[in-house]
Coordinates of C-alpha atoms in Angstrom, one line a residue:
X1 CA 83.3 125.2 83.9
X2 CA 86.5 126.8 85.1
X3 CA 84.7 129.4 87.2
X4 CA 82.5 126.8 88.8
X5 CA 85.5 124.7 89.8
X6 CA 87.5 127.6 91.1
X7 CA 84.4 128.6 93.2
X8 CA 83.9 125.0 94.4
X9 CA 87.5 124.8 95.6
X10 CA 86.8 127.2 98.4
X11 CA 84.1 125.0 99.9
X12 CA 86.6 123.0 101.9
X13 CA 87.7 126.2 103.6
X14 CA 84.3 127.4 104.6
X15 CA 84.3 125.7 108.1
X16 CA 87.9 126.8 108.8
X17 CA 90.1 124.7 111.0
X18 CA 87.8 123.2 113.7
X19 CA 90.5 122.8 116.3
X20 CA 93.9 123.2 114.5
X21 CA 97.2 122.5 116.1
X22 CA 99.0 125.1 118.3
X23 CA 97.5 128.5 118.1
X24 CA 96.3 128.3 114.5
X25 CA 92.8 129.6 113.7
X26 CA 92.4 130.9 110.1
X27 CA 95.0 128.9 108.2
X28 CA 96.2 132.2 106.7
X29 CA 95.4 131.2 103.1
X30 CA 96.1 133.8 100.4
X31 CA 93.8 132.2 97.9
X32 CA 91.7 135.3 97.6
X33 CA 94.3 136.7 95.2
X34 CA 93.0 134.1 92.7
X35 CA 89.3 135.2 93.0
X36 CA 87.3 136.8 90.2
X37 CA 87.7 140.5 89.6
X38 CA 85.5 142.6 91.9
X39 CA 84.6 139.8 94.3
X40 CA 83.9 140.5 97.9
X41 CA 83.5 137.6 100.4
X42 CA 82.5 137.5 104.1
X43 CA 83.0 134.4 106.1
X44 CA 81.8 133.3 109.6
X45 CA 82.6 130.2 111.5
X46 CA 81.6 128.8 114.9
X47 CA 83.6 126.1 116.5
X48 CA 82.4 124.0 119.5
X49 CA 85.2 121.8 120.9
X50 CA 84.8 119.2 123.6
X51 CA 88.1 118.7 125.4
X52 CA 87.6 116.9 128.7
X53 CA 90.0 115.2 131.0
X54 CA 90.8 114.1 134.6
X55 CA 93.8 114.3 137.0
X56 CA 95.1 111.7 139.4
X57 CA 93.1 113.3 142.2
X58 CA 89.8 112.7 140.4
X59 CA 89.2 116.3 139.4
X60 CA 87.5 116.5 136.0
X61 CA 87.9 119.3 133.4
X62 CA 86.0 120.7 130.4
X63 CA 88.6 123.1 129.2
X64 CA 87.9 124.2 125.6
X65 CA 85.5 127.1 125.1
X66 CA 83.4 127.8 122.0
X67 CA 84.7 130.5 119.7
X68 CA 83.9 132.2 116.4
X69 CA 85.9 133.2 113.4
X70 CA 85.2 136.0 110.9
X71 CA 87.0 137.0 107.7
X72 CA 86.7 139.4 104.9
X73 CA 88.3 139.5 101.4
X74 CA 88.1 141.8 98.4
X75 CA 89.8 141.2 95.0
X76 CA 90.4 143.7 92.2
X77 CA 92.2 143.6 88.9
X78 CA 94.2 146.6 87.7
X79 CA 94.9 145.1 84.2
X80 CA 95.3 141.7 82.6
X81 CA 98.7 141.2 84.3
X82 CA 98.2 142.6 87.8
X83 CA 95.5 142.2 90.5
X84 CA 95.4 142.7 94.2
X85 CA 93.4 141.4 97.2
X86 CA 92.6 142.7 100.7
X87 CA 92.4 140.1 103.4
X88 CA 91.1 140.4 107.0
X89 CA 91.4 137.4 109.3
X90 CA 92.1 136.2 112.9
X91 CA 95.1 134.0 112.4
X92 CA 95.7 132.8 116.0
X93 CA 93.7 132.2 119.2
X94 CA 93.4 130.3 122.4
X95 CA 90.3 129.9 124.7
X96 CA 91.1 127.5 127.5
X97 CA 89.7 127.3 131.1
X98 CA 90.3 124.6 133.6
X99 CA 87.0 124.7 135.6
X100 CA 87.9 123.1 138.9
X101 CA 88.9 124.1 142.4
X102 CA 92.7 125.1 142.3
X103 CA 93.2 124.0 145.9
X104 CA 92.0 120.5 145.3
X105 CA 93.0 119.8 141.7
X106 CA 96.2 119.7 139.6
X107 CA 95.2 122.4 137.1
X108 CA 92.1 124.1 138.4
X109 CA 92.0 127.8 137.7
X110 CA 94.4 127.6 134.8
X111 CA 93.2 129.6 131.8
X112 CA 94.3 131.3 128.7
X113 CA 92.8 133.9 126.3
X114 CA 94.8 134.9 123.3
X115 CA 93.3 137.1 120.5
X116 CA 94.7 138.2 117.2
X117 CA 93.6 140.3 114.1
X118 CA 95.4 140.8 110.8
X119 CA 94.9 142.8 107.7
X120 CA 96.9 142.1 104.5
X121 CA 97.2 143.5 101.1
X122 CA 98.5 141.1 98.4
X123 CA 99.5 142.0 94.9
X124 CA 99.9 139.4 92.1
X125 CA 101.8 139.8 88.8
X126 CA 101.2 137.3 85.9
X127 CA 104.5 136.6 84.2
X128 CA 102.7 134.4 81.7
X129 CA 99.2 132.9 81.5
X130 CA 100.5 130.0 83.7
X131 CA 103.1 131.5 86.0
X132 CA 102.5 134.3 88.5
X133 CA 104.2 135.7 91.6
X134 CA 102.7 137.6 94.5
X135 CA 103.7 139.4 97.7
X136 CA 101.9 141.1 100.5
X137 CA 102.3 143.4 103.5
X138 CA 100.0 143.7 106.4
X139 CA 99.5 144.5 110.1
X140 CA 99.1 141.9 112.8
X141 CA 97.9 142.5 116.4
X142 CA 98.0 140.1 119.4
X143 CA 97.0 140.3 123.0
X144 CA 96.8 137.7 125.7
X145 CA 96.0 136.9 129.3
X146 CA 97.1 133.7 131.0
X147 CA 96.5 132.3 134.5
X148 CA 98.5 129.3 135.9
X149 CA 96.9 127.7 139.0
X150 CA 96.3 124.4 140.7
X151 CA 98.6 122.2 142.6
X152 CA 100.7 121.1 139.7
X153 CA 101.7 124.7 138.9
X154 CA 102.0 125.6 142.6
X155 CA 104.6 122.8 143.0
X156 CA 106.4 123.5 139.8
X157 CA 106.6 127.3 140.2
X158 CA 107.6 127.0 143.9
X159 CA 110.3 124.4 143.1
X160 CA 111.7 126.5 140.3
X161 CA 111.7 129.6 142.5
X162 CA 113.5 127.9 145.4
X163 CA 116.0 126.1 143.2
X164 CA 116.8 129.5 141.6
X165 CA 118.1 130.7 145.0
X166 CA 120.8 127.9 145.0
X167 CA 123.6 128.4 142.5
X168 CA 123.8 125.6 140.0
X169 CA 120.8 123.6 141.3
X170 CA 118.5 122.2 138.5
X171 CA 114.8 122.6 139.4
X172 CA 114.2 119.1 137.9
X173 CA 116.7 117.6 140.4
X174 CA 115.1 119.4 143.3
X175 CA 111.7 118.3 142.1
X176 CA 112.8 114.7 141.8
X177 CA 114.3 114.8 145.3
X178 CA 111.1 116.2 146.8
X179 CA 109.1 113.5 145.0
X180 CA 111.2 110.8 146.8
X181 CA 114.1 110.2 144.4
X182 CA 116.8 109.1 146.9
X183 CA 119.6 109.6 144.3
X184 CA 118.6 113.1 143.6
X185 CA 118.3 113.9 147.3
X186 CA 121.7 112.4 148.0
X187 CA 123.2 114.5 145.1
X188 CA 121.8 117.7 146.6
X189 CA 123.0 116.9 150.1
X190 CA 126.4 115.9 148.9
X191 CA 126.8 119.0 146.8
X192 CA 125.4 121.6 149.2
X193 CA 125.6 120.0 152.6
X194 CA 123.7 117.5 154.7
X195 CA 120.1 118.5 155.3
X196 CA 119.8 120.8 152.3
X197 CA 117.1 118.8 150.7
X198 CA 114.9 119.0 153.8
X199 CA 115.5 122.7 154.2
X200 CA 114.7 123.4 150.5
X201 CA 111.6 121.2 150.9
X202 CA 110.4 123.4 153.7
X203 CA 111.0 126.5 151.6
X204 CA 109.0 125.0 148.7
X205 CA 106.1 124.2 151.0
X206 CA 106.1 127.8 152.2
X207 CA 106.0 129.1 148.6
X208 CA 103.2 126.7 147.7
X209 CA 101.2 128.0 150.6
X210 CA 101.7 131.5 149.5
X211 CA 100.9 130.6 145.9
X212 CA 97.6 129.0 146.9
X213 CA 96.6 131.9 149.2
X214 CA 97.2 134.5 146.5
X215 CA 95.3 132.9 143.6
X216 CA 98.2 131.6 141.6
X217 CA 100.1 133.3 138.8
X218 CA 98.6 135.7 136.3
X219 CA 100.1 137.2 133.1
X220 CA 98.7 140.0 131.0
X221 CA 100.1 141.1 127.6
X222 CA 98.7 144.3 126.1
X223 CA 97.9 144.4 122.4
X224 CA 100.9 144.9 120.2
X225 CA 100.7 145.6 116.5
X226 CA 103.5 144.8 114.0
X227 CA 104.0 144.7 110.2
X228 CA 104.1 141.3 108.5
X229 CA 105.0 140.1 105.1
X230 CA 104.4 137.2 102.6
X231 CA 105.7 136.1 99.3
X232 CA 104.4 133.4 96.9
X233 CA 104.2 131.9 93.5
X234 CA 101.7 129.9 91.5
X235 CA 101.5 127.7 88.4
X236 CA 98.2 127.3 86.6
X237 CA 96.6 125.6 83.6
X238 CA 93.3 127.4 83.4
X239 CA 91.7 125.0 80.9
X240 CA 91.7 122.1 83.5
X241 CA 91.4 124.4 86.6
X242 CA 94.9 123.3 87.7
X243 CA 96.7 125.5 90.2
X244 CA 99.5 124.9 92.6
X245 CA 100.4 127.8 94.8
X246 CA 102.9 128.2 97.6
X247 CA 102.8 131.0 100.2
X248 CA 105.5 131.8 102.7
X249 CA 104.7 134.2 105.6
X250 CA 107.7 135.6 107.4
X251 CA 108.1 135.5 111.2
X252 CA 106.7 138.6 112.8
X253 CA 108.5 140.4 115.6
X254 CA 106.5 141.9 118.4
X255 CA 107.3 144.0 121.5
X256 CA 104.5 144.1 124.1
X257 CA 103.9 145.7 127.5
X258 CA 103.2 143.0 130.2
X259 CA 102.4 142.7 133.9
X260 CA 102.5 139.7 136.2
X261 CA 100.9 138.7 139.5
X262 CA 102.8 136.3 141.7
X263 CA 102.6 135.6 145.5
X264 CA 100.4 138.6 146.1
X265 CA 102.6 141.1 144.3
X266 CA 101.8 142.8 141.0
X267 CA 104.8 143.5 138.8
X268 CA 104.4 146.2 136.1
X269 CA 105.9 149.4 134.8
X270 CA 105.6 151.0 138.2
X271 CA 107.7 148.3 139.9
X272 CA 111.3 149.4 140.5
X273 CA 113.7 147.3 138.4
X274 CA 111.0 145.4 136.6
X275 CA 111.1 145.4 132.8
X276 CA 107.5 145.5 131.6
X277 CA 108.4 144.9 127.9
X278 CA 108.8 141.6 126.3
X279 CA 110.0 140.6 122.8
X280 CA 108.4 137.6 121.0
X281 CA 107.6 136.5 117.5
X282 CA 104.5 135.1 115.8
X283 CA 105.6 132.1 113.7
X284 CA 106.7 131.8 110.1
X285 CA 104.6 129.5 108.0
X286 CA 104.3 127.9 104.6
X287 CA 101.1 127.0 102.8
X288 CA 101.0 124.7 99.7
X289 CA 97.6 124.6 98.0
X290 CA 96.7 122.4 95.0
X291 CA 93.7 121.9 92.8
X292 CA 92.9 120.3 89.5
X293 CA 90.0 119.1 87.4
X294 CA 89.7 115.3 87.3
X295 CA 86.4 114.9 85.4
X296 CA 83.6 117.0 84.0
X297 CA 82.4 119.3 86.9
X298 CA 84.7 117.6 89.4
X299 CA 87.7 119.2 91.2
X300 CA 90.4 117.6 93.4
X301 CA 91.9 119.7 96.1
X302 CA 94.8 119.2 98.5
X303 CA 96.9 121.4 100.8
X304 CA 99.7 121.4 103.3
X305 CA 100.4 123.9 106.0
X306 CA 103.5 124.1 108.2
X307 CA 103.7 126.6 111.1
X308 CA 106.9 127.1 113.2
X309 CA 105.3 127.3 116.7
X310 CA 108.5 126.0 118.3
X311 CA 110.0 129.5 117.7
X312 CA 107.3 131.2 119.7
X313 CA 108.7 131.8 123.2
X314 CA 107.0 134.1 125.7
X315 CA 109.2 134.1 128.9
X316 CA 108.0 136.6 131.5
X317 CA 110.9 137.6 133.9
X318 CA 109.1 136.7 137.2
X319 CA 107.8 133.4 135.9
X320 CA 111.1 132.5 134.2
X321 CA 109.7 129.9 131.9
X322 CA 108.0 129.7 128.5
X323 CA 104.2 130.2 128.5
X324 CA 103.7 128.8 125.0
X325 CA 105.9 125.6 124.7
X326 CA 104.4 124.3 121.5
X327 CA 105.8 122.0 118.7
X328 CA 105.7 122.9 115.0
X329 CA 102.3 122.2 113.4
X330 CA 101.7 120.2 110.2
X331 CA 98.2 120.1 108.6
X332 CA 97.2 118.1 105.5
X333 CA 93.9 118.2 103.6
X334 CA 92.5 116.3 100.7
X335 CA 89.1 116.9 99.1
X336 CA 86.8 116.6 96.1
X337 CA 84.3 119.2 94.9
X338 CA 81.5 118.3 92.5
X339 CA 79.0 120.4 90.5
X340 CA 75.6 118.9 90.4
X341 CA 73.8 121.6 88.3
X342 CA 74.2 125.2 87.3
X343 CA 73.4 126.4 90.8
X344 CA 74.6 123.8 93.3
X345 CA 78.0 122.3 94.1
X346 CA 79.1 120.2 97.0
X347 CA 82.4 119.0 98.5
X348 CA 83.9 116.6 101.0
X349 CA 87.3 117.2 102.6
X350 CA 89.5 115.1 104.9
X351 CA 92.0 116.8 107.2
X352 CA 94.9 115.4 109.2
X353 CA 97.4 116.7 111.7
X354 CA 100.0 114.1 112.9
X355 CA 100.5 113.7 116.6
X356 CA 103.8 114.9 118.1
X357 CA 104.3 111.7 120.2
X358 CA 105.5 113.8 123.1
X359 CA 105.1 112.3 126.6
X360 CA 103.3 115.4 127.8
X361 CA 101.8 118.5 126.1
X362 CA 101.1 122.0 127.3
X363 CA 97.9 122.3 129.5
X364 CA 97.0 125.3 127.3
X365 CA 96.6 122.9 124.3
X366 CA 95.9 119.5 125.7
X367 CA 95.4 117.5 122.5
X368 CA 97.8 115.8 120.2
X369 CA 97.0 115.4 116.5
X370 CA 93.7 115.5 114.6
X371 CA 91.6 113.7 112.0
X372 CA 88.6 115.5 110.5
X373 CA 86.0 115.5 107.8
X374 CA 84.1 118.4 106.3
X375 CA 81.0 118.6 104.1
X376 CA 80.3 121.8 102.1
X377 CA 77.7 123.1 99.7
X378 CA 77.5 126.2 97.5
X379 CA 74.5 127.8 95.9
X380 CA 75.0 130.3 93.0
X381 CA 72.4 132.9 91.8
X382 CA 73.9 135.3 89.3
X383 CA 76.7 137.2 91.0
X384 CA 76.0 135.9 94.4
X385 CA 77.4 132.7 95.9
X386 CA 76.3 131.4 99.3
X387 CA 78.4 128.6 100.9
X388 CA 77.9 126.5 104.0
X389 CA 79.7 123.7 105.6
X390 CA 80.2 121.5 108.7
X391 CA 83.3 119.9 110.1
X392 CA 83.7 117.1 112.6
X393 CA 87.2 116.5 114.0
X394 CA 88.5 113.7 116.3
X395 CA 91.2 115.2 118.6
X396 CA 94.2 113.1 119.5
X397 CA 94.6 111.8 123.1
X398 CA 97.2 113.6 125.2
X399 CA 98.6 114.0 128.7
X400 CA 98.9 117.6 129.9
X401 CA 102.1 118.1 131.8
X402 CA 103.8 120.8 134.0
X403 CA 107.6 120.8 133.9
X404 CA 107.5 117.5 132.0
X405 CA 105.4 115.8 134.7
X406 CA 101.9 114.4 133.8
X407 CA 99.2 116.5 135.5
X408 CA 96.0 115.3 133.7
X409 CA 95.0 113.1 130.9
X410 CA 92.6 113.9 128.0
X411 CA 90.9 111.1 126.0
X412 CA 88.3 110.7 123.3
X413 CA 87.7 114.4 122.5
X414 CA 86.3 116.1 119.4
X415 CA 85.3 119.4 117.9
X416 CA 82.4 120.5 115.6
X417 CA 82.7 123.5 113.3
X418 CA 80.1 125.2 111.1
X419 CA 80.8 127.9 108.6
X420 CA 79.2 130.2 106.2
X421 CA 80.5 132.3 103.3
X422 CA 78.7 135.0 101.2
X423 CA 80.5 136.1 98.1
X424 CA 79.3 138.9 95.7
X425 CA 81.0 139.8 92.4
X426 CA 80.4 143.4 91.4

């Protein structure tokens, strides 16, 4: 019974995270370290999100693109006390495209494509039959391309650029003045001289015209690969299939080569005085995973994941502002797995991500919070296990904003994910 319950506990993971918060894709579970000796598993998932919205000018957007997820694990025992696992996954990703005319919409032409790959080797040592510790080392690679376009970005980037030419002038103050805030305009004219607001408004209009004429702003970050590390511990009572495991992944430091396009000029390593290297981190995270038998052939599962996306800052020198701008992510799951006979087991799992409650969110992730349900099934034939599942997630409403100002609203969105897993024990 124990082996069936342990196998059934993975059913909730088969579909992956249909549309997880921030940049999360795989969930970075290290549960493969608890798999049977000699087991090899291949997973595949396909996620189809529907994230649609409109701006004040009436432009409509369908921004989220379908994407796939793949993963591979292998687990091997060395002796009764030590085993190891090899894990391949795609921990982070973004596929966003605002499909509207940038000259007549707030965000048209804005897009982002971020890809990642990771390989990790984890070793586990059993201190006793119930207590074990584990640690891992791996390599993580990330690359990205981002385009910021549309009239919301044209105005914000032009305003920030012009404000930067005036010592001590806050771009938010200039933006408010140009939007008709009399107090802000009076403050600028009093501080810098009468007529300054009007003059700066003319300069901003000129930059906006150049921004529109040259296709907006573009950022490219070449692939960078860096080592990453994890540590963890687990407590188990095998007779009732109880396990509670905590996994901490350290922040990973990256240095990448970048280039930018702005106002018709390309800035890269050939540009005098331009620094084409940028330092950034991928986030630290903590996974807490729990399971226990609650009746004959029935397993209760639960998990919590925290990811520190607020520490991820990518600030290109010509843009001068953070391209990521995300809050920390929290994800909770609760599920039940049931064995129906010697060959078939099924599961149902609920998932929840609380909304941030922010007035605006990044246009590169225009949802806030999530509620989801997953159904899974597993068929066993000798050493082979085939699993499949489907997830439906309701995505939280959000207002996408630029420089804290609402640019578009997204309502009543969802995502559907399907996943498959094939596991063979040699």
